[in-house]
Amino acid sequence: MHLDPQQEDARDPLGHLRSQFVLPTHPHTGQPLIYFCGHSLGPQPLATAHLAEEFLDDWGRLAVEGHTQGTPPWVSYHETVAPGLARLVGAAEPTEVVAMNTLTVNLHLLCTSFYRPTAQRYKILTETRPFSSDTYALQSQARLHGYDPAQALVHLQPRPGEATLRTDDILDAIDRQGHEVALLLLGGVSYVTGQLFDLAAIAAAARRKGMVVGYDLAHAFGNVPLHLHDWDVDFAVWCHYKYGNSGPGAVAGAFVHARHAAFSGPRLAGWWGQRKDIRFQMGPDFEPIAGAEGWQLSNPPILGLLPLRASLALFDAAGIDTLRAKSLRLTGYFAHLLGQIPGLTIQTPADPAQRGAMLCLEIAHGGRALFDRLRNEHSIVGDWREPNVIRLTPAPLYNTFAEVHTVAQALASLLSEA
Ligand SMILES: Cc1ncc(COP(=O)(O)O)c(C=O)c1O
């Protein structure tokens, strides 16, 4: 992909959004860093500080009355983000989504309801290397039902010599092993290879086989367009601190398909899941809110939610389809430049439809030292995943084509010295 980075930046319809972020600077020189680490922790939306001040002011002045008189009232604060979340994940209605807890907690809550193993059908089909927390969560869910995780967890495997999974192989595995699988739990975008799975085709195949379909969208939320309702996904969980730019430990998200709105099976319950009209009667009988909110346990943490409000306003200003269009060009340009550098292998699929914004670079030798030099000598922030992967992400909300060019040049120069 040949393009002029300066020209691209000049005509970028999203270029103005960069100024809506506080971007990190070098601790000693104060110079801006090139921040290519939004796949791990997104930068701070500028409006966060204002919302935080507003909240602190409300809390100080109103104390308990902030629950009903805060801007917005704290009792329903989480509801203010539901429409924006619904748009980003492709929910049919805001009632299919809820902002609550953290990702792993939400995974446990929804597995408790939707992983219903039987003697014939108890397995969990998952990716090659799920994120560690997902592995621990799934292992413990299997154990809770009396199954040996070594038997229960089935990992999809790439072909020998290949780093990523082929869609046909995933569909084939679903077809062959599906009758034993209770739950398919897949990351939307793999955290370690950057592969974006064909979430529509996989959900359709798995549902045809009678599996429950759950997606971990930590690396997909705010990165690629999602259509969870239309894909007929049973449930999904994600965090907001990566592409969602909502700060470390930000309140996470969950989707439960409208098919399950009146779910009456097992769940772990708390008072915030209780029907709103009777919640404060404090009665002994749990009557869940219809929809995703019924899985809430506790009252919403305002400080953990307010950056998400600031961030969602920027997603609404951009529109996920416009963001994706820029992302395809930005990451396509990055892949094109990196493809010309000897000694560097891109693990992430070359097909743009099979990746989001992030590229995972496999460095055969001296990867860690290279990574350190990128940061220390070129002020480029990415991250390192053992044993040999550097992850770098040009994020379309705030990164530029000029930065992509600079990062590729820095890598080329460092690798030529190696
Ligand atoms: C793919 C994936 N799943 C799960 C998690 C865990 O998230 P949390 O700490 O919010 O539970 C992460 C965190 O980075 C992740 O990348």
CSV table of C-alpha atoms and ligand atoms in Angstrom, one decimal:
chain,number,residue,atom,x,y,z
A,1,MET,CA,0.0,0.0,0.0
A,2,HIS,CA,1.8,3.1,-1.3
A,3,LEU,CA,0.6,6.3,0.2
A,4,ASP,CA,1.9,9.7,1.4
A,5,PRO,CA,1.6,9.7,5.2
A,6,GLN,CA,1.4,13.5,5.4
A,7,GLN,CA,-1.3,13.7,2.8
A,8,GLU,CA,-3.3,10.9,4.5
A,9,ASP,CA,-3.1,12.7,7.8
A,10,ALA,CA,-4.2,16.0,6.2
A,11,ARG,CA,-7.3,14.5,4.7
A,12,ASP,CA,-8.1,12.1,7.6
A,13,PRO,CA,-11.8,12.7,8.6
A,14,LEU,CA,-11.0,11.6,12.1
A,15,GLY,CA,-7.8,13.6,12.5
A,16,HIS,CA,-9.4,16.1,14.8
A,17,LEU,CA,-10.1,13.4,17.4
A,18,ARG,CA,-6.4,13.1,18.4
A,19,SER,CA,-6.7,16.4,20.3
A,20,GLN,CA,-9.5,14.9,22.4
A,21,PHE,CA,-7.0,12.7,24.2
A,22,VAL,CA,-4.3,13.2,26.7
A,23,LEU,CA,-1.4,11.5,25.0
A,24,PRO,CA,1.6,10.2,27.1
A,25,THR,CA,4.9,12.0,27.2
A,26,HIS,CA,8.5,11.1,28.0
A,27,PRO,CA,9.0,11.3,31.8
A,28,HIS,CA,12.2,13.4,31.5
A,29,THR,CA,11.9,15.4,28.3
A,30,GLY,CA,8.2,15.9,28.3
A,31,GLN,CA,8.2,15.1,24.5
A,32,PRO,CA,5.3,13.2,23.2
A,33,LEU,CA,5.7,9.4,22.9
A,34,ILE,CA,4.5,7.5,19.9
A,35,TYR,CA,1.8,5.5,21.6
A,36,PHE,CA,1.1,2.2,19.9
A,37,CYS,CA,-0.2,0.4,22.9
A,38,GLY,CA,-3.9,1.0,22.8
A,39,HIS,CA,-4.5,-2.7,22.6
A,40,SER,CA,-3.3,-2.9,26.2
A,41,LEU,CA,-4.3,0.4,27.8
A,42,GLY,CA,-5.9,3.2,25.8
A,43,PRO,CA,-5.0,6.9,26.5
A,44,GLN,CA,-7.2,9.2,28.6
A,45,PRO,CA,-10.0,11.0,26.8
A,46,LEU,CA,-9.7,14.7,27.6
A,47,ALA,CA,-13.3,15.0,28.8
A,48,THR,CA,-12.6,12.5,31.6
A,49,ALA,CA,-11.2,15.2,33.9
A,50,HIS,CA,-14.3,17.3,33.5
A,51,LEU,CA,-16.6,14.4,34.3
A,52,ALA,CA,-14.5,13.4,37.3
A,53,GLU,CA,-14.6,17.0,38.7
A,54,GLU,CA,-18.3,17.1,38.1
A,55,PHE,CA,-18.7,13.9,40.0
A,56,LEU,CA,-16.4,14.9,42.9
A,57,ASP,CA,-18.3,18.1,43.2
A,58,ASP,CA,-21.7,16.3,43.3
A,59,TRP,CA,-20.3,13.8,45.9
A,60,GLY,CA,-19.0,16.7,48.0
A,61,ARG,CA,-22.2,18.8,47.8
A,62,LEU,CA,-24.8,16.1,47.7
A,63,ALA,CA,-23.4,13.1,49.5
A,64,VAL,CA,-26.2,10.5,49.6
A,65,GLU,CA,-28.6,12.6,47.6
A,66,GLY,CA,-26.2,12.2,44.6
A,67,HIS,CA,-27.9,8.8,44.1
A,68,THR,CA,-30.9,10.6,42.8
A,69,GLN,CA,-29.7,14.1,42.1
A,70,GLY,CA,-26.2,13.6,40.7
A,71,THR,CA,-25.5,14.6,37.1
A,72,PRO,CA,-26.5,12.0,36.1
A,73,PRO,CA,-28.0,10.3,39.1
A,74,TRP,CA,-25.7,7.6,40.4
A,75,VAL,CA,-28.5,5.1,40.9
A,76,SER,CA,-28.8,4.7,37.1
A,77,TYR,CA,-25.4,6.0,36.1
A,78,HIS,CA,-24.6,2.7,34.3
A,79,GLU,CA,-27.7,3.1,32.2
A,80,THR,CA,-26.2,6.2,30.5
A,81,VAL,CA,-23.6,4.1,28.8
A,82,ALA,CA,-25.8,1.3,27.6
A,83,PRO,CA,-27.0,2.9,24.3
A,84,GLY,CA,-23.4,3.7,23.3
A,85,LEU,CA,-22.2,0.2,24.2
A,86,ALA,CA,-25.2,-1.3,22.3
A,87,ARG,CA,-24.1,0.6,19.2
A,88,LEU,CA,-20.5,-0.7,19.4
A,89,VAL,CA,-21.3,-4.3,20.0
A,90,GLY,CA,-24.3,-4.5,17.7
A,91,ALA,CA,-27.0,-5.1,20.3
A,92,ALA,CA,-30.6,-4.8,19.1
A,93,GLU,CA,-31.4,-2.8,22.2
A,94,PRO,CA,-29.6,-1.3,25.2
A,95,THR,CA,-31.2,-4.0,27.4
A,96,GLU,CA,-28.9,-6.6,25.8
A,97,VAL,CA,-25.8,-4.9,27.3
A,98,VAL,CA,-24.7,-3.8,30.7
A,99,ALA,CA,-21.5,-2.2,32.1
A,100,MET,CA,-20.5,-3.9,35.3
A,101,ASN,CA,-17.6,-5.6,37.2
A,102,THR,CA,-14.5,-6.6,35.3
A,103,LEU,CA,-14.1,-9.0,32.4
A,104,THR,CA,-13.2,-12.1,34.3
A,105,VAL,CA,-16.0,-11.6,36.8
A,106,ASN,CA,-18.5,-11.2,34.0
A,107,LEU,CA,-17.1,-14.4,32.3
A,108,HIS,CA,-17.7,-16.3,35.5
A,109,LEU,CA,-21.2,-14.8,36.0
A,110,LEU,CA,-22.3,-15.7,32.5
A,111,CYS,CA,-20.6,-19.1,32.5
A,112,THR,CA,-22.4,-19.9,35.7
A,113,SER,CA,-25.7,-19.4,33.8
A,114,PHE,CA,-24.8,-20.6,30.3
A,115,TYR,CA,-22.2,-23.4,30.8
A,116,ARG,CA,-24.6,-26.2,31.6
A,117,PRO,CA,-22.6,-29.4,31.0
A,118,THR,CA,-24.1,-32.9,30.8
A,119,ALA,CA,-22.3,-36.2,30.9
A,120,GLN,CA,-22.5,-36.4,27.1
A,121,ARG,CA,-21.8,-32.8,26.4
A,122,TYR,CA,-19.5,-31.1,28.9
A,123,LYS,CA,-16.6,-29.8,26.8
A,124,ILE,CA,-15.6,-26.2,26.2
A,125,LEU,CA,-14.1,-25.5,22.8
A,126,THR,CA,-11.7,-22.6,22.9
A,127,GLU,CA,-8.8,-20.9,21.0
A,128,THR,CA,-5.2,-22.2,20.9
A,129,ARG,CA,-3.9,-19.9,23.7
A,130,PRO,CA,-6.8,-18.2,25.4
A,131,PHE,CA,-5.8,-15.3,27.6
A,132,SER,CA,-4.6,-16.7,30.9
A,133,SER,CA,-7.5,-15.4,32.9
A,134,ASP,CA,-10.0,-17.0,30.6
A,135,THR,CA,-8.1,-20.3,30.9
A,136,TYR,CA,-8.3,-20.1,34.7
A,137,ALA,CA,-11.9,-19.1,34.6
A,138,LEU,CA,-12.9,-22.0,32.3
A,139,GLN,CA,-10.8,-24.5,34.2
A,140,SER,CA,-12.5,-23.5,37.4
A,141,GLN,CA,-16.0,-23.6,35.8
A,142,ALA,CA,-15.3,-27.2,34.6
A,143,ARG,CA,-14.1,-28.2,38.1
A,144,LEU,CA,-17.2,-26.6,39.7
A,145,HIS,CA,-19.2,-29.1,37.7
A,146,GLY,CA,-17.0,-32.0,38.6
A,147,TYR,CA,-15.1,-32.3,35.4
A,148,ASP,CA,-11.3,-32.5,34.9
A,149,PRO,CA,-10.3,-29.3,33.0
A,150,ALA,CA,-7.7,-31.4,31.1
A,151,GLN,CA,-10.6,-33.3,29.5
A,152,ALA,CA,-13.1,-30.5,29.4
A,153,LEU,CA,-11.1,-27.8,27.6
A,154,VAL,CA,-10.5,-28.4,23.9
A,155,HIS,CA,-8.1,-26.0,22.2
A,156,LEU,CA,-8.4,-25.3,18.5
A,157,GLN,CA,-5.0,-25.9,16.9
A,158,PRO,CA,-3.4,-24.2,13.9
A,159,ARG,CA,-1.9,-26.4,11.2
A,160,PRO,CA,1.8,-27.4,11.8
A,161,GLY,CA,4.0,-24.4,10.9
A,162,GLU,CA,1.1,-21.9,10.9
A,163,ALA,CA,0.6,-19.2,13.6
A,164,THR,CA,-3.1,-18.6,13.2
A,165,LEU,CA,-6.2,-20.6,12.7
A,166,ARG,CA,-8.0,-21.1,9.4
A,167,THR,CA,-11.7,-20.4,9.5
A,168,ASP,CA,-12.4,-23.7,7.7
A,169,ASP,CA,-10.5,-25.6,10.3
A,170,ILE,CA,-12.5,-24.0,13.1
A,171,LEU,CA,-15.8,-24.8,11.3
A,172,ASP,CA,-14.6,-28.3,10.7
A,173,ALA,CA,-13.7,-28.8,14.4
A,174,ILE,CA,-17.1,-27.5,15.4
A,175,ASP,CA,-18.7,-29.9,13.0
A,176,ARG,CA,-16.7,-32.9,14.1
A,177,GLN,CA,-16.5,-32.3,17.9
A,178,GLY,CA,-19.6,-30.2,18.4
A,179,HIS,CA,-21.8,-33.0,19.8
A,180,GLU,CA,-19.5,-33.1,22.8
A,181,VAL,CA,-19.2,-29.4,23.3
A,182,ALA,CA,-21.4,-27.5,25.7
A,183,LEU,CA,-19.8,-24.1,25.3
A,184,LEU,CA,-17.7,-22.4,22.6
A,185,LEU,CA,-15.7,-19.6,24.2
A,186,LEU,CA,-13.6,-17.7,21.8
A,187,GLY,CA,-11.7,-14.4,21.8
A,188,GLY,CA,-13.0,-12.1,19.1
A,189,VAL,CA,-9.4,-11.0,18.3
A,190,SER,CA,-6.6,-13.1,19.7
A,191,TYR,CA,-4.6,-11.2,22.2
A,192,VAL,CA,-1.4,-12.9,21.1
A,193,THR,CA,-1.6,-13.2,17.3
A,194,GLY,CA,-4.0,-10.4,16.5
A,195,GLN,CA,-6.2,-12.7,14.5
A,196,LEU,CA,-9.8,-11.5,14.1
A,197,PHE,CA,-12.1,-14.5,13.8
A,198,ASP,CA,-15.0,-14.8,11.5
A,199,LEU,CA,-17.4,-14.4,14.4
A,200,ALA,CA,-20.6,-14.6,12.3
A,201,ALA,CA,-19.7,-17.8,10.6
A,202,ILE,CA,-18.4,-19.4,13.8
A,203,ALA,CA,-21.4,-18.5,15.9
A,204,ALA,CA,-23.8,-19.8,13.2
A,205,ALA,CA,-21.9,-23.1,12.9
A,206,ALA,CA,-21.7,-23.6,16.7
A,207,ARG,CA,-25.4,-22.7,17.3
A,208,ARG,CA,-26.4,-25.2,14.5
A,209,LYS,CA,-24.5,-27.8,16.5
A,210,GLY,CA,-26.5,-26.8,19.7
A,211,MET,CA,-23.5,-25.2,21.5
A,212,VAL,CA,-23.8,-22.1,23.6
A,213,VAL,CA,-21.7,-19.3,22.0
A,214,GLY,CA,-19.7,-17.0,24.2
A,215,TYR,CA,-17.1,-14.4,23.0
A,216,ASP,CA,-14.4,-12.6,24.9
A,217,LEU,CA,-14.2,-9.3,23.1
A,218,ALA,CA,-11.4,-7.7,25.1
A,219,HIS,CA,-9.4,-7.1,21.9
A,220,ALA,CA,-12.4,-6.6,19.6
A,221,PHE,CA,-14.5,-4.0,21.5
A,222,GLY,CA,-14.0,-0.5,19.9
A,223,ASN,CA,-11.5,-2.1,17.4
A,224,VAL,CA,-13.8,-3.8,14.9
A,225,PRO,CA,-17.5,-3.5,14.1
A,226,LEU,CA,-19.6,-6.2,16.0
A,227,HIS,CA,-23.1,-7.5,15.4
A,228,LEU,CA,-23.7,-9.7,18.4
A,229,HIS,CA,-27.5,-9.7,18.2
A,230,ASP,CA,-27.6,-10.5,14.5
A,231,TRP,CA,-24.9,-13.2,14.9
A,232,ASP,CA,-27.1,-14.8,17.5
A,233,VAL,CA,-24.3,-15.0,20.0
A,234,ASP,CA,-25.6,-16.1,23.4
A,235,PHE,CA,-23.3,-14.0,25.5
A,236,ALA,CA,-20.2,-11.9,25.4
A,237,VAL,CA,-17.9,-10.1,27.8
A,238,TRP,CA,-15.2,-7.4,27.2
A,239,CYS,CA,-13.2,-4.8,29.0
A,240,HIS,CA,-13.1,-1.0,28.3
A,241,TYR,CA,-9.5,-0.2,29.1
A,242,LYS,CA,-8.0,-1.2,25.8
A,243,TYR,CA,-9.6,0.3,22.6
A,244,GLY,CA,-12.4,1.6,24.9
A,245,ASN,CA,-9.9,4.1,26.4
A,246,SER,CA,-11.6,4.1,29.8
A,247,GLY,CA,-8.7,3.7,32.1
A,248,PRO,CA,-7.0,0.9,34.1
A,249,GLY,CA,-9.5,-1.5,35.7
A,250,ALA,CA,-12.4,0.3,34.1
A,251,VAL,CA,-15.8,-1.2,34.5
A,252,ALA,CA,-16.3,-4.0,31.9
A,253,GLY,CA,-19.2,-4.9,29.6
A,254,ALA,CA,-21.4,-7.9,29.1
A,255,PHE,CA,-24.0,-8.8,26.4
A,256,VAL,CA,-26.8,-11.3,26.8
A,257,HIS,CA,-28.9,-12.0,23.7
A,258,ALA,CA,-32.5,-10.9,23.9
A,259,ARG,CA,-33.4,-14.6,23.5
A,260,HIS,CA,-32.3,-15.0,27.2
A,261,ALA,CA,-34.0,-11.8,28.5
A,262,ALA,CA,-36.4,-13.8,30.7
A,263,PHE,CA,-33.6,-16.3,31.7
A,264,SER,CA,-34.8,-18.4,34.7
A,265,GLY,CA,-31.9,-20.8,35.0
A,266,PRO,CA,-29.1,-20.7,37.5
A,267,ARG,CA,-27.2,-17.5,38.2
A,268,LEU,CA,-25.3,-15.7,40.9
A,269,ALA,CA,-27.5,-13.0,42.1
A,270,GLY,CA,-27.2,-9.6,43.8
A,271,TRP,CA,-29.5,-6.7,44.7
A,272,TRP,CA,-28.6,-4.7,41.6
A,273,GLY,CA,-30.0,-7.4,39.4
A,274,GLN,CA,-33.3,-7.2,41.2
A,275,ARG,CA,-36.3,-5.6,39.3
A,276,LYS,CA,-35.9,-1.9,39.7
A,277,ASP,CA,-39.5,-1.3,40.8
A,278,ILE,CA,-39.1,-3.6,43.8
A,279,ARG,CA,-35.3,-3.4,44.4
A,280,PHE,CA,-35.7,-1.0,47.4
A,281,GLN,CA,-38.4,-3.1,49.0
A,282,MET,CA,-35.5,-5.3,50.0
A,283,GLY,CA,-37.7,-8.4,49.9
A,284,PRO,CA,-36.3,-11.9,50.2
A,285,ASP,CA,-37.3,-13.1,46.7
A,286,PHE,CA,-35.0,-12.4,43.8
A,287,GLU,CA,-36.9,-11.3,40.6
A,288,PRO,CA,-34.3,-10.4,38.0
A,289,ILE,CA,-34.5,-7.5,35.7
A,290,ALA,CA,-35.2,-8.8,32.2
A,291,GLY,CA,-32.1,-8.6,30.1
A,292,ALA,CA,-28.4,-8.2,30.8
A,293,GLU,CA,-28.9,-5.9,33.8
A,294,GLY,CA,-30.4,-8.9,35.6
A,295,TRP,CA,-26.8,-10.3,36.0
A,296,GLN,CA,-25.6,-7.2,38.0
A,297,LEU,CA,-24.6,-7.8,41.6
A,298,SER,CA,-23.8,-4.5,43.1
A,299,ASN,CA,-24.5,-0.8,42.7
A,300,PRO,CA,-22.4,0.9,40.0
A,301,PRO,CA,-18.9,2.4,40.7
A,302,ILE,CA,-19.2,5.9,39.4
A,303,LEU,CA,-15.4,6.6,39.3
A,304,GLY,CA,-15.0,3.4,37.3
A,305,LEU,CA,-17.7,4.3,34.8
A,306,LEU,CA,-17.2,8.0,34.2
A,307,PRO,CA,-14.2,7.6,31.8
A,308,LEU,CA,-16.4,5.3,29.7
A,309,ARG,CA,-18.9,8.1,29.3
A,310,ALA,CA,-16.2,10.4,28.0
A,311,SER,CA,-14.9,7.7,25.7
A,312,LEU,CA,-18.2,6.6,24.2
A,313,ALA,CA,-18.9,10.2,23.2
A,314,LEU,CA,-15.7,10.0,21.0
A,315,PHE,CA,-16.8,6.7,19.5
A,316,ASP,CA,-20.2,8.3,18.7
A,317,ALA,CA,-18.5,11.3,17.1
A,318,ALA,CA,-16.4,9.0,14.9
A,319,GLY,CA,-18.8,6.1,14.2
A,320,ILE,CA,-17.4,2.6,14.3
A,321,ASP,CA,-17.6,2.0,10.5
A,322,THR,CA,-15.5,5.2,9.8
A,323,LEU,CA,-13.1,4.1,12.5
A,324,ARG,CA,-12.8,0.7,10.9
A,325,ALA,CA,-12.2,2.2,7.5
A,326,LYS,CA,-9.4,4.3,8.8
A,327,SER,CA,-8.0,1.4,10.8
A,328,LEU,CA,-7.8,-0.8,7.7
A,329,ARG,CA,-5.8,1.9,5.9
A,330,LEU,CA,-3.6,2.6,8.9
A,331,THR,CA,-2.8,-1.0,9.8
A,332,GLY,CA,-2.6,-1.9,6.1
A,333,TYR,CA,0.0,0.8,5.6
A,334,PHE,CA,1.9,-0.4,8.7
A,335,ALA,CA,1.8,-4.1,7.5
A,336,HIS,CA,3.0,-2.9,4.1
A,337,LEU,CA,6.0,-1.1,5.5
A,338,LEU,CA,6.9,-3.8,8.0
A,339,GLY,CA,6.7,-6.4,5.2
A,340,GLN,CA,9.7,-4.9,3.6
A,341,ILE,CA,11.9,-5.3,6.7
A,342,PRO,CA,14.1,-8.4,6.7
A,343,GLY,CA,14.2,-10.4,9.9
A,344,LEU,CA,10.7,-9.6,11.0
A,345,THR,CA,7.7,-11.9,10.8
A,346,ILE,CA,4.2,-10.6,11.2
A,347,GLN,CA,2.1,-13.3,13.0
A,348,THR,CA,-1.1,-11.5,12.5
A,349,PRO,CA,-2.9,-12.6,9.3
A,350,ALA,CA,-2.1,-10.7,6.1
A,351,ASP,CA,-5.8,-10.7,5.2
A,352,PRO,CA,-7.2,-7.3,6.5
A,353,ALA,CA,-10.6,-9.0,7.2
A,354,GLN,CA,-8.8,-11.3,9.6
A,355,ARG,CA,-7.2,-8.6,11.8
A,356,GLY,CA,-8.1,-5.5,13.8
A,357,ALA,CA,-5.7,-2.6,14.4
A,358,MET,CA,-2.9,-4.6,16.1
A,359,LEU,CA,0.0,-6.3,14.5
A,360,CYS,CA,2.0,-9.0,16.4
A,361,LEU,CA,5.6,-9.1,15.3
A,362,GLU,CA,7.6,-12.3,15.9
A,363,ILE,CA,11.3,-11.5,16.4
A,364,ALA,CA,13.5,-14.6,15.9
A,365,HIS,CA,16.4,-13.3,18.0
A,366,GLY,CA,17.0,-10.5,20.4
A,367,GLY,CA,13.4,-9.4,20.5
A,368,ARG,CA,13.4,-8.2,24.0
A,369,ALA,CA,16.4,-6.0,23.5
A,370,LEU,CA,14.8,-4.6,20.3
A,371,PHE,CA,11.7,-3.8,22.2
A,372,ASP,CA,13.6,-2.0,24.9
A,373,ARG,CA,15.5,0.1,22.3
A,374,LEU,CA,12.3,1.0,20.6
A,375,ARG,CA,11.1,2.5,23.8
A,376,ASN,CA,14.3,4.0,25.1
A,377,GLU,CA,15.9,5.3,21.9
A,378,HIS,CA,12.8,6.0,19.7
A,379,SER,CA,10.1,6.9,22.3
A,380,ILE,CA,7.8,4.2,20.8
A,381,VAL,CA,5.5,2.4,23.2
A,382,GLY,CA,4.2,-1.0,22.3
A,383,ASP,CA,4.3,-4.1,24.5
A,384,TRP,CA,6.1,-7.4,24.8
A,385,ARG,CA,4.6,-10.9,25.1
A,386,GLU,CA,6.9,-13.8,26.0
A,387,PRO,CA,8.6,-15.5,24.4
A,388,ASN,CA,9.2,-13.4,21.2
A,389,VAL,CA,6.3,-11.1,20.3
A,390,ILE,CA,6.2,-7.3,20.1
A,391,ARG,CA,2.6,-6.0,19.8
A,392,LEU,CA,2.1,-2.7,18.1
A,393,THR,CA,-1.1,-0.9,17.4
A,394,PRO,CA,-1.9,2.2,15.4
A,395,ALA,CA,-5.3,3.1,16.8
A,396,PRO,CA,-7.5,5.1,14.4
A,397,LEU,CA,-8.9,7.4,17.1
A,398,TYR,CA,-5.6,9.1,17.8
A,399,ASN,CA,-2.7,7.6,15.8
A,400,THR,CA,-1.5,9.1,12.5
A,401,PHE,CA,0.0,7.8,9.3
A,402,ALA,CA,3.1,9.8,10.0
A,403,GLU,CA,3.6,7.9,13.2
A,404,VAL,CA,3.2,4.6,11.4
A,405,HIS,CA,5.9,5.7,9.0
A,406,THR,CA,8.2,6.7,11.9
A,407,VAL,CA,7.7,3.4,13.8
A,408,ALA,CA,8.4,1.3,10.7
A,409,GLN,CA,11.6,3.3,10.0
A,410,ALA,CA,12.8,2.8,13.6
A,411,LEU,CA,12.2,-0.9,13.4
A,412,ALA,CA,14.0,-1.1,10.1
A,413,SER,CA,17.0,0.8,11.4
A,414,LEU,CA,17.2,-1.2,14.6
A,415,LEU,CA,16.9,-4.6,12.8
A,416,SER,CA,19.5,-3.6,10.2
A,417,GLU,CA,22.0,-3.2,13.1
A,418,ALA,CA,21.2,-6.5,14.6
B,1,LIG,C1,-8.4,-11.3,26.0
B,1,LIG,C2,-8.5,-10.9,27.5
B,1,LIG,N1,-9.3,-11.6,28.3
B,1,LIG,C3,-9.4,-11.3,29.6
B,1,LIG,C4,-8.7,-10.3,30.2
B,1,LIG,C5,-8.8,-10.0,31.7
B,1,LIG,O1,-9.5,-8.8,31.9
B,1,LIG,P1,-9.9,-8.4,33.4
B,1,LIG,O2,-8.6,-8.1,34.2
B,1,LIG,O3,-10.8,-7.2,33.2
B,1,LIG,O4,-10.6,-9.5,34.1
B,1,LIG,C6,-7.8,-9.6,29.4
B,1,LIG,C7,-6.9,-8.5,29.9
B,1,LIG,O5,-6.1,-7.9,29.3
B,1,LIG,C8,-7.7,-9.9,28.0
B,1,LIG,O6,-6.8,-9.3,27.2
